[in-house]
Tab-separated table of C-alpha atoms in Angstrom:
chain	number	residue	atom	x	y	z
A	21	ALA	CA	119.318	-0.402	5.212
A	22	CYS	CA	116.436	0.236	2.935
A	23	THR	CA	114.513	3.151	1.717
A	24	VAL	CA	110.780	3.035	1.641
A	25	ARG	CA	108.966	5.767	-0.097
A	26	LEU	CA	105.689	6.238	1.792
A	27	PRO	CA	102.581	7.788	0.289
A	28	PRO	CA	101.658	11.064	1.983
A	29	THR	CA	98.406	9.534	3.024
A	30	SER	CA	99.941	7.104	5.568
A	31	ALA	CA	97.457	6.837	8.361
A	32	SER	CA	99.056	4.916	11.168
A	33	VAL	CA	102.228	3.113	12.261
A	34	ARG	CA	101.906	0.235	14.633
A	35	ILE	CA	104.706	-1.578	16.596
A	36	ASP	CA	104.196	-5.076	17.797
A	37	THR	CA	106.934	-5.940	20.374
A	38	LYS	CA	107.822	-9.555	20.861
A	39	LEU	CA	110.392	-11.029	23.265
A	40	LEU	CA	113.427	-10.161	21.183
A	41	PHE	CA	112.284	-8.273	18.124
A	42	SER	CA	109.665	-5.846	17.063
A	43	ASP	CA	107.515	-5.815	13.944
A	44	VAL	CA	106.426	-2.505	12.228
A	45	PHE	CA	103.072	-2.183	10.428
A	46	ILE	CA	102.231	0.897	8.344
A	47	GLU	CA	98.555	1.094	7.446
A	48	THR	CA	97.620	3.627	4.801
A	49	SER	CA	94.388	5.427	4.125
A	50	GLY	CA	94.853	5.338	0.470
A	51	GLY	CA	93.593	1.774	0.080
A	52	VAL	CA	97.152	0.252	-0.536
A	53	SER	CA	98.017	-3.006	1.228
A	54	PRO	CA	99.688	-2.458	4.591
A	55	ILE	CA	103.463	-2.392	4.724
A	56	SER	CA	104.963	-4.868	7.159
A	57	CYS	CA	108.554	-4.899	8.379
A	58	TYR	CA	109.655	-7.711	10.630
A	59	GLY	CA	112.506	-8.417	13.062
A	60	HIS	CA	113.676	-4.961	14.089
A	61	HIS	CA	115.148	-4.167	17.462
A	62	LYS	CA	112.706	-2.270	19.636
A	63	ARG	CA	114.589	1.053	19.555
A	64	ASP	CA	114.930	0.712	15.790
A	65	ALA	CA	111.081	0.091	15.462
A	66	ILE	CA	110.458	3.164	17.568
A	67	ARG	CA	112.810	5.259	15.508
A	68	ILE	CA	111.057	4.098	12.308
A	69	LYS	CA	107.840	5.142	13.721
A	70	GLU	CA	109.205	8.624	14.855
A	71	LEU	CA	110.627	9.215	11.410
A	72	ILE	CA	107.379	8.359	9.584
A	73	ASP	CA	105.365	10.586	12.001
A	74	ARG	CA	107.895	13.450	11.619
A	75	TYR	CA	107.811	13.100	7.799
A	76	GLN	CA	103.957	13.301	7.715
A	77	SER	CA	103.977	16.250	10.018
A	78	GLU	CA	106.463	18.130	7.848
A	79	TYR	CA	104.687	17.192	4.668
A	80	PHE	CA	101.247	18.498	5.714
A	81	LYS	CA	102.662	21.641	7.345
A	82	ALA	CA	104.057	22.915	3.995
A	83	PRO	CA	101.787	25.236	1.998
A	84	GLY	CA	99.249	23.196	-0.041
A	85	GLY	CA	100.288	19.989	1.756
A	86	VAL	CA	103.260	19.460	-0.523
A	87	GLY	CA	106.432	19.383	1.440
A	88	ARG	CA	109.880	17.942	1.352
A	89	PRO	CA	111.201	15.188	3.569
A	90	PRO	CA	112.656	16.618	6.865
A	91	ALA	CA	116.454	16.975	6.853
A	92	ASN	CA	118.688	14.759	9.028
A	93	CYS	CA	116.643	11.480	8.733
């Protein structure tokens, strides 16, 4: 397991599904190089995307756009 601290300006998460594994690409709007994660099981890649989307939603819902990561990640 690894922890990736994402900038709050993450723009999109894309999943490329191959025959056995899936790759996850996180493209940010902050001008940072895209983050690429390779070789995940499809359900894990989908979960990664869900968690990132949830984090961003919670982050920007907070007053002033500054929130805390959602509980129970």
